[in-house]
Short mmCIF file of N, CA and C in Angstrom, two decimals:
data_model
loop_
_atom_site.label_atom_id
_atom_site.label_comp_id
_atom_site.label_asym_id
_atom_site.label_seq_id
_atom_site.Cartn_x
_atom_site.Cartn_y
_atom_site.Cartn_z
N LEU A 8 99.08 70.73 113.92
CA LEU A 8 100.12 69.81 114.34
C LEU A 8 100.50 68.95 113.15
N VAL A 9 101.76 68.96 112.81
CA VAL A 9 102.25 68.16 111.69
C VAL A 9 103.30 67.19 112.24
N THR A 10 103.09 65.90 112.02
CA THR A 10 104.07 64.89 112.45
C THR A 10 104.40 64.05 111.24
N GLY A 11 105.62 64.16 110.77
CA GLY A 11 106.01 63.41 109.58
C GLY A 11 105.14 63.80 108.42
N GLU A 12 104.42 62.83 107.86
CA GLU A 12 103.56 63.09 106.72
C GLU A 12 102.11 63.33 107.12
N SER A 13 101.74 63.13 108.39
CA SER A 13 100.34 63.32 108.77
C SER A 13 100.11 64.70 109.35
N ARG A 14 98.92 65.19 109.17
CA ARG A 14 98.55 66.54 109.62
C ARG A 14 97.26 66.44 110.41
N CYS A 15 97.25 67.01 111.60
CA CYS A 15 96.06 67.00 112.44
C CYS A 15 95.76 68.43 112.86
N THR A 16 94.50 68.74 112.93
CA THR A 16 94.11 70.07 113.37
C THR A 16 93.01 69.95 114.41
N GLY A 17 92.74 71.06 115.10
CA GLY A 17 91.61 71.15 116.01
C GLY A 17 91.62 70.14 117.12
N ALA A 18 90.45 69.51 117.33
CA ALA A 18 90.26 68.60 118.44
C ALA A 18 91.19 67.39 118.36
N ARG A 19 91.41 66.87 117.17
CA ARG A 19 92.30 65.70 117.02
C ARG A 19 93.73 66.04 117.42
N ALA A 20 94.21 67.21 117.02
CA ALA A 20 95.56 67.62 117.41
C ALA A 20 95.65 67.79 118.92
N GLN A 21 94.66 68.40 119.53
CA GLN A 21 94.66 68.60 120.98
C GLN A 21 94.62 67.25 121.69
N GLU A 22 93.83 66.32 121.18
CA GLU A 22 93.75 64.97 121.76
C GLU A 22 95.12 64.28 121.71
N MET A 23 95.80 64.41 120.58
CA MET A 23 97.13 63.80 120.45
C MET A 23 98.11 64.42 121.44
N LEU A 24 98.09 65.73 121.56
CA LEU A 24 99.00 66.39 122.49
C LEU A 24 98.72 65.99 123.93
N ASN A 25 97.43 65.85 124.27
CA ASN A 25 97.07 65.49 125.64
C ASN A 25 97.43 64.04 125.96
N SER A 26 97.35 63.16 124.97
CA SER A 26 97.57 61.73 125.22
C SER A 26 99.03 61.33 125.12
N GLU A 27 99.84 62.14 124.51
CA GLU A 27 101.24 61.76 124.32
C GLU A 27 102.16 62.87 124.86
N PRO A 28 102.62 62.69 126.12
CA PRO A 28 103.48 63.71 126.74
C PRO A 28 104.71 64.06 125.91
N ALA A 29 105.25 63.08 125.20
CA ALA A 29 106.44 63.36 124.38
C ALA A 29 106.10 64.37 123.29
N LEU A 30 104.94 64.21 122.69
CA LEU A 30 104.52 65.17 121.66
C LEU A 30 104.29 66.55 122.27
N ARG A 31 103.69 66.56 123.45
CA ARG A 31 103.39 67.84 124.11
C ARG A 31 104.69 68.59 124.38
N ARG A 32 105.73 67.88 124.77
CA ARG A 32 107.02 68.53 125.01
C ARG A 32 107.68 68.95 123.71
N LYS A 33 107.50 68.16 122.67
CA LYS A 33 108.17 68.42 121.40
C LYS A 33 107.53 69.57 120.63
N PHE A 34 106.23 69.67 120.71
CA PHE A 34 105.51 70.69 119.94
C PHE A 34 104.87 71.70 120.87
N ARG A 35 104.95 72.93 120.50
CA ARG A 35 104.32 73.99 121.27
C ARG A 35 103.03 74.38 120.58
N LEU A 36 101.94 74.30 121.32
CA LEU A 36 100.64 74.67 120.76
C LEU A 36 100.49 76.18 120.94
N MET A 37 100.33 76.87 119.84
CA MET A 37 100.20 78.32 119.90
C MET A 37 98.73 78.73 119.95
N VAL A 38 98.41 79.55 120.91
CA VAL A 38 97.07 80.11 121.02
C VAL A 38 97.23 81.61 120.83
N THR A 39 96.51 82.15 119.89
CA THR A 39 96.66 83.57 119.59
C THR A 39 95.38 84.33 119.89
N LYS A 40 95.54 85.60 120.14
CA LYS A 40 94.39 86.49 120.32
C LYS A 40 93.87 86.87 118.94
N PRO A 41 92.62 87.31 118.86
CA PRO A 41 92.12 87.79 117.56
C PRO A 41 92.99 88.94 117.07
N ILE A 42 93.22 88.99 115.77
CA ILE A 42 94.06 90.02 115.18
C ILE A 42 93.35 91.38 115.19
N CYS A 43 92.10 91.39 114.78
CA CYS A 43 91.33 92.63 114.74
C CYS A 43 90.20 92.56 115.76
N HIS A 44 89.97 93.66 116.41
CA HIS A 44 88.84 93.77 117.33
C HIS A 44 87.56 93.80 116.50
N SER A 45 86.47 93.29 117.05
CA SER A 45 85.21 93.25 116.30
C SER A 45 84.76 94.64 115.85
N ASP A 46 85.03 95.67 116.66
CA ASP A 46 84.66 97.04 116.25
C ASP A 46 85.46 97.49 115.04
N GLU A 47 86.70 97.07 114.94
CA GLU A 47 87.50 97.41 113.76
C GLU A 47 86.92 96.74 112.52
N ILE A 48 86.49 95.51 112.67
CA ILE A 48 85.90 94.79 111.55
C ILE A 48 84.58 95.42 111.13
N VAL A 49 83.77 95.87 112.09
CA VAL A 49 82.51 96.56 111.78
C VAL A 49 82.77 97.78 110.91
N VAL A 50 83.79 98.55 111.27
CA VAL A 50 84.12 99.76 110.50
C VAL A 50 84.65 99.39 109.12
N MET A 51 85.48 98.37 109.05
CA MET A 51 85.99 97.94 107.74
C MET A 51 84.86 97.37 106.87
N ASP A 52 83.89 96.70 107.49
CA ASP A 52 82.71 96.24 106.73
C ASP A 52 81.94 97.43 106.18
N TRP A 53 81.80 98.49 106.99
CA TRP A 53 81.12 99.69 106.51
C TRP A 53 81.87 100.28 105.32
N LEU A 54 83.19 100.33 105.42
CA LEU A 54 83.99 100.83 104.30
C LEU A 54 83.73 100.01 103.04
N ARG A 55 83.72 98.69 103.17
CA ARG A 55 83.50 97.82 102.02
C ARG A 55 82.15 98.10 101.36
N GLU A 56 81.13 98.35 102.16
CA GLU A 56 79.78 98.53 101.65
C GLU A 56 79.49 99.95 101.17
N ASN A 57 80.29 100.93 101.60
CA ASN A 57 79.94 102.33 101.33
C ASN A 57 81.00 103.15 100.62
N THR A 58 82.11 102.54 100.25
CA THR A 58 83.18 103.30 99.61
C THR A 58 83.71 102.56 98.39
N SER A 59 84.56 103.22 97.68
CA SER A 59 85.19 102.65 96.49
C SER A 59 86.50 101.97 96.86
N PRO A 60 86.85 100.90 96.18
CA PRO A 60 88.16 100.26 96.44
C PRO A 60 89.34 101.21 96.24
N ASP A 61 89.15 102.24 95.45
CA ASP A 61 90.21 103.22 95.21
C ASP A 61 90.39 104.20 96.36
N ASP A 62 89.42 104.25 97.28
CA ASP A 62 89.54 105.16 98.42
C ASP A 62 90.69 104.73 99.32
N VAL A 63 91.50 105.70 99.72
CA VAL A 63 92.69 105.44 100.53
C VAL A 63 92.35 105.66 102.00
N VAL A 64 92.71 104.67 102.83
CA VAL A 64 92.44 104.71 104.26
C VAL A 64 93.76 104.82 105.02
N LEU A 65 93.89 105.89 105.80
CA LEU A 65 95.05 106.07 106.65
C LEU A 65 94.74 105.46 108.01
N ALA A 66 95.59 104.55 108.47
CA ALA A 66 95.43 103.89 109.75
C ALA A 66 96.81 103.48 110.25
N SER A 67 96.87 103.02 111.47
CA SER A 67 98.12 102.48 112.00
C SER A 67 98.53 101.27 111.17
N LEU A 68 99.78 100.88 111.29
CA LEU A 68 100.25 99.69 110.59
C LEU A 68 99.47 98.47 111.05
N THR A 69 99.17 98.38 112.32
CA THR A 69 98.43 97.25 112.87
C THR A 69 97.11 97.04 112.15
N VAL A 70 96.38 98.10 111.93
CA VAL A 70 95.07 98.03 111.26
C VAL A 70 95.24 98.04 109.75
N GLY A 71 96.14 98.86 109.26
CA GLY A 71 96.32 99.03 107.82
C GLY A 71 96.61 97.74 107.07
N GLN A 72 97.26 96.80 107.74
CA GLN A 72 97.57 95.54 107.08
C GLN A 72 96.32 94.73 106.73
N TYR A 73 95.21 95.02 107.40
CA TYR A 73 93.98 94.27 107.17
C TYR A 73 92.95 95.03 106.34
N VAL A 74 93.19 96.31 106.13
CA VAL A 74 92.24 97.13 105.37
C VAL A 74 91.96 96.56 103.98
N PRO A 75 92.96 96.25 103.16
CA PRO A 75 92.65 95.74 101.81
C PRO A 75 91.86 94.43 101.83
N ALA A 76 92.22 93.53 102.73
CA ALA A 76 91.57 92.22 102.75
C ALA A 76 90.14 92.29 103.25
N ILE A 77 89.87 93.13 104.25
CA ILE A 77 88.54 93.17 104.84
C ILE A 77 87.63 94.18 104.15
N SER A 78 88.14 95.39 103.89
CA SER A 78 87.27 96.42 103.31
C SER A 78 87.39 96.50 101.79
N GLY A 79 88.51 96.04 101.26
CA GLY A 79 88.74 96.16 99.82
C GLY A 79 89.31 97.50 99.42
N ASN A 80 89.54 98.38 100.39
CA ASN A 80 90.10 99.70 100.11
C ASN A 80 91.62 99.64 99.98
N THR A 81 92.19 100.75 99.55
CA THR A 81 93.62 100.91 99.47
C THR A 81 94.11 101.40 100.82
N ALA A 82 95.09 100.73 101.39
CA ALA A 82 95.66 101.15 102.66
C ALA A 82 96.81 102.12 102.40
N PHE A 83 96.83 103.21 103.14
CA PHE A 83 97.94 104.16 103.06
C PHE A 83 99.23 103.47 103.53
N LEU A 84 99.13 102.72 104.63
CA LEU A 84 100.26 102.01 105.21
C LEU A 84 99.83 100.59 105.51
N ALA A 85 100.56 99.63 104.96
CA ALA A 85 100.25 98.22 105.20
C ALA A 85 101.55 97.43 105.25
N HIS A 86 101.56 96.24 104.74
CA HIS A 86 102.73 95.37 104.79
C HIS A 86 103.94 96.07 104.18
N TRP A 87 105.09 95.94 104.83
CA TRP A 87 106.29 96.68 104.40
C TRP A 87 106.69 96.37 102.96
N ALA A 88 106.50 95.14 102.53
CA ALA A 88 106.93 94.78 101.18
C ALA A 88 105.92 95.18 100.12
N GLN A 89 104.73 95.60 100.54
CA GLN A 89 103.70 95.95 99.57
C GLN A 89 103.25 97.39 99.70
N THR A 90 104.00 98.19 100.45
CA THR A 90 103.69 99.60 100.61
C THR A 90 104.83 100.42 100.01
N VAL A 91 104.54 101.17 98.97
CA VAL A 91 105.54 102.05 98.38
C VAL A 91 105.89 103.13 99.41
N GLU A 92 107.16 103.41 99.58
CA GLU A 92 107.64 104.40 100.55
C GLU A 92 107.21 104.04 101.97
N PHE A 93 107.34 102.75 102.31
CA PHE A 93 106.87 102.24 103.60
C PHE A 93 107.37 103.05 104.78
N TYR A 94 108.68 103.28 104.88
CA TYR A 94 109.24 103.93 106.07
C TYR A 94 108.80 105.38 106.18
N ASP A 95 108.70 106.08 105.06
CA ASP A 95 108.18 107.44 105.07
C ASP A 95 106.73 107.45 105.56
N LYS A 96 105.93 106.53 105.04
CA LYS A 96 104.52 106.48 105.43
C LYS A 96 104.35 106.06 106.89
N GLU A 97 105.20 105.17 107.36
CA GLU A 97 105.13 104.78 108.76
C GLU A 97 105.38 105.98 109.67
N GLU A 98 106.37 106.80 109.31
CA GLU A 98 106.66 108.02 110.09
C GLU A 98 105.51 109.02 109.98
N ARG A 99 104.95 109.16 108.78
CA ARG A 99 103.84 110.10 108.59
C ARG A 99 102.63 109.70 109.44
N VAL A 100 102.34 108.41 109.52
CA VAL A 100 101.20 107.95 110.34
C VAL A 100 101.47 108.26 111.81
N ALA A 101 102.68 107.98 112.28
CA ALA A 101 103.01 108.28 113.69
C ALA A 101 102.86 109.77 113.97
N ARG A 102 103.34 110.60 113.06
CA ARG A 102 103.23 112.05 113.24
C ARG A 102 101.78 112.52 113.12
N PHE A 103 101.00 111.89 112.25
CA PHE A 103 99.61 112.31 112.04
C PHE A 103 98.82 112.28 113.35
N PHE A 104 99.00 111.25 114.15
CA PHE A 104 98.22 111.09 115.38
C PHE A 104 98.86 111.77 116.59
N ASP A 105 100.05 112.32 116.42
CA ASP A 105 100.74 113.04 117.50
C ASP A 105 100.16 114.45 117.58
N GLU A 106 99.66 114.82 118.76
CA GLU A 106 99.03 116.14 118.88
C GLU A 106 100.00 117.29 118.67
N ALA A 107 101.31 117.04 118.79
CA ALA A 107 102.31 118.09 118.59
C ALA A 107 102.53 118.40 117.10
N THR A 108 102.04 117.55 116.22
CA THR A 108 102.22 117.76 114.78
C THR A 108 101.33 118.90 114.31
N SER A 109 101.87 119.71 113.42
CA SER A 109 101.09 120.83 112.89
C SER A 109 99.99 120.33 111.96
N ASP A 110 98.92 121.10 111.90
CA ASP A 110 97.82 120.76 110.99
C ASP A 110 98.31 120.79 109.55
N GLU A 111 99.25 121.68 109.26
CA GLU A 111 99.82 121.77 107.92
C GLU A 111 100.50 120.45 107.52
N ALA A 112 101.22 119.83 108.45
CA ALA A 112 101.89 118.55 108.16
C ALA A 112 100.86 117.44 107.91
N ARG A 113 99.77 117.44 108.68
CA ARG A 113 98.71 116.45 108.46
C ARG A 113 98.08 116.65 107.09
N ARG A 114 97.77 117.91 106.77
CA ARG A 114 97.16 118.20 105.47
C ARG A 114 98.10 117.83 104.34
N ASP A 115 99.39 118.04 104.53
CA ASP A 115 100.38 117.66 103.52
C ASP A 115 100.29 116.16 103.24
N THR A 116 100.17 115.37 104.28
CA THR A 116 100.08 113.91 104.11
C THR A 116 98.82 113.52 103.36
N VAL A 117 97.67 114.01 103.79
CA VAL A 117 96.43 113.58 103.14
C VAL A 117 96.34 114.09 101.70
N CYS A 118 96.87 115.26 101.46
CA CYS A 118 96.80 115.82 100.10
C CYS A 118 97.83 115.17 99.17
N ALA A 119 99.03 114.95 99.65
CA ALA A 119 100.09 114.37 98.82
C ALA A 119 99.77 112.94 98.41
N PHE A 120 99.02 112.22 99.26
CA PHE A 120 98.76 110.81 98.99
C PHE A 120 97.29 110.49 98.71
N GLY A 121 96.47 111.52 98.62
CA GLY A 121 95.07 111.31 98.28
C GLY A 121 94.29 110.50 99.31
N VAL A 122 94.55 110.74 100.59
CA VAL A 122 93.85 110.01 101.64
C VAL A 122 92.39 110.44 101.68
N ASP A 123 91.50 109.45 101.71
CA ASP A 123 90.06 109.71 101.74
C ASP A 123 89.44 109.52 103.12
N TYR A 124 89.99 108.58 103.90
CA TYR A 124 89.45 108.26 105.22
C TYR A 124 90.58 108.08 106.22
N VAL A 125 90.29 108.43 107.47
CA VAL A 125 91.22 108.21 108.57
C VAL A 125 90.53 107.33 109.60
N PHE A 126 91.15 106.22 109.88
CA PHE A 126 90.66 105.22 110.83
C PHE A 126 91.21 105.59 112.20
N TYR A 127 90.36 105.57 113.24
CA TYR A 127 90.81 105.98 114.56
C TYR A 127 90.28 105.03 115.63
N GLY A 128 91.10 104.04 115.93
CA GLY A 128 90.78 103.05 116.96
C GLY A 128 91.89 102.98 117.99
N ALA A 129 91.94 101.89 118.72
CA ALA A 129 92.91 101.74 119.81
C ALA A 129 94.36 101.86 119.34
N ALA A 130 94.69 101.24 118.21
CA ALA A 130 96.08 101.28 117.72
C ALA A 130 96.48 102.69 117.32
N GLU A 131 95.54 103.45 116.80
CA GLU A 131 95.84 104.84 116.40
C GLU A 131 95.93 105.73 117.63
N ARG A 132 95.04 105.52 118.61
CA ARG A 132 95.11 106.30 119.85
C ARG A 132 96.43 106.05 120.58
N ALA A 133 96.98 104.85 120.43
CA ALA A 133 98.27 104.54 121.06
C ALA A 133 99.41 105.35 120.44
N LEU A 134 99.19 105.88 119.24
CA LEU A 134 100.23 106.68 118.57
C LEU A 134 100.22 108.14 118.99
N GLY A 135 99.12 108.60 119.59
CA GLY A 135 99.07 110.00 120.00
C GLY A 135 97.67 110.44 120.38
N ASP A 136 97.61 111.67 120.87
CA ASP A 136 96.36 112.22 121.41
C ASP A 136 95.70 113.26 120.53
N TYR A 137 96.00 113.27 119.25
CA TYR A 137 95.39 114.25 118.36
C TYR A 137 93.88 114.05 118.32
N ASP A 138 93.13 115.13 118.49
CA ASP A 138 91.67 115.09 118.46
C ASP A 138 91.20 115.30 117.02
N LEU A 139 90.90 114.21 116.34
CA LEU A 139 90.50 114.29 114.93
C LEU A 139 89.21 115.09 114.75
N GLY A 140 88.34 115.05 115.72
CA GLY A 140 87.08 115.78 115.63
C GLY A 140 87.25 117.28 115.63
N SER A 141 88.42 117.77 116.03
CA SER A 141 88.66 119.22 116.06
C SER A 141 89.08 119.77 114.70
N SER A 142 89.33 118.91 113.76
CA SER A 142 89.81 119.35 112.46
C SER A 142 88.64 119.76 111.56
N PRO A 143 88.73 120.94 110.92
CA PRO A 143 87.65 121.38 110.02
C PRO A 143 87.58 120.58 108.72
N TRP A 144 88.60 119.80 108.41
CA TRP A 144 88.61 119.04 107.16
C TRP A 144 88.40 117.54 107.37
N LEU A 145 88.09 117.14 108.61
CA LEU A 145 87.74 115.75 108.91
C LEU A 145 86.33 115.71 109.48
N THR A 146 85.50 114.84 108.93
CA THR A 146 84.13 114.67 109.39
C THR A 146 83.90 113.20 109.71
N GLU A 147 83.29 112.93 110.85
CA GLU A 147 83.02 111.54 111.19
C GLU A 147 82.04 110.95 110.19
N ALA A 148 82.46 109.86 109.55
CA ALA A 148 81.63 109.19 108.55
C ALA A 148 80.88 108.01 109.14
N PHE A 149 81.51 107.36 110.12
CA PHE A 149 80.93 106.17 110.74
C PHE A 149 81.67 105.91 112.04
N SER A 150 80.99 105.27 112.98
CA SER A 150 81.68 104.89 114.22
C SER A 150 81.05 103.64 114.80
N SER A 151 81.84 102.96 115.58
CA SER A 151 81.37 101.85 116.40
C SER A 151 81.73 102.25 117.83
N SER A 152 81.55 101.38 118.78
CA SER A 152 81.79 101.79 120.16
C SER A 152 83.24 102.16 120.44
N GLN A 153 84.19 101.56 119.72
CA GLN A 153 85.60 101.83 120.00
C GLN A 153 86.39 102.41 118.83
N VAL A 154 85.75 102.60 117.70
CA VAL A 154 86.45 103.06 116.50
C VAL A 154 85.65 104.17 115.83
N GLN A 155 86.36 105.19 115.39
CA GLN A 155 85.74 106.25 114.59
C GLN A 155 86.41 106.25 113.22
N LEU A 156 85.62 106.54 112.21
CA LEU A 156 86.13 106.67 110.86
C LEU A 156 85.82 108.07 110.38
N PHE A 157 86.84 108.79 109.94
CA PHE A 157 86.67 110.17 109.49
C PHE A 157 86.87 110.25 107.99
N ARG A 158 86.01 111.03 107.35
CA ARG A 158 86.10 111.32 105.93
C ARG A 158 86.92 112.58 105.75
N VAL A 159 87.87 112.57 104.86
CA VAL A 159 88.69 113.74 104.57
C VAL A 159 87.98 114.61 103.55
N ASP A 160 87.77 115.88 103.90
CA ASP A 160 87.25 116.84 102.94
C ASP A 160 88.48 117.40 102.22
N SER A 161 88.81 116.79 101.10
CA SER A 161 90.07 117.14 100.41
C SER A 161 90.05 118.57 99.90
N GLN A 162 88.89 119.07 99.54
CA GLN A 162 88.83 120.44 99.06
C GLN A 162 89.27 121.42 100.14
N THR A 163 88.77 121.22 101.35
CA THR A 163 89.16 122.09 102.46
C THR A 163 90.59 121.83 102.89
N ALA A 164 90.97 120.56 103.02
CA ALA A 164 92.31 120.21 103.49
C ALA A 164 93.40 120.69 102.52
N CYS A 165 93.15 120.54 101.25
CA CYS A 165 94.18 120.81 100.25
C CYS A 165 94.20 122.25 99.78
N GLN A 166 93.29 123.06 100.29
CA GLN A 166 93.32 124.48 99.99
C GLN A 166 93.70 125.29 101.21
N GLY A 167 94.27 124.57 102.22
CA GLY A 167 94.80 125.26 103.40
C GLY A 167 93.80 125.54 104.48
N GLY A 168 92.62 124.96 104.41
CA GLY A 168 91.57 125.30 105.35
C GLY A 168 91.53 124.56 106.59
#
């Protein structure tokens, strides 16, 4: 809560809003949900501890925006202004998780951009029903109760296997 030159946060801001109806009407107190689910953070922590910052992680835009900050890895798709070829990559991610997409198209994406890991949580499942475990070039590297992380076997993927 900012009023003129003074700034209040937390309990003091809530106290001010509760005690002064005019302020309560003038200012809207925003309450937000957590950005990342705890299971997503667990997987990103594993990435930070077990992979190189140069490793590329393919995930939905929702998750990808937090990959560099939490895991230290390179995100395939993240903030629009900081992702080269953002719109192409956004479409590739949507197609990657769509079960109607050919395996060849998925392999083209991981090989063309050097993807090392594929993140598979709620945001990615919302993009499609592709069963990542059925792919011979993806191996589960780590999982939590709601998120799976797959390692790309680039040798198999990029040689047509």
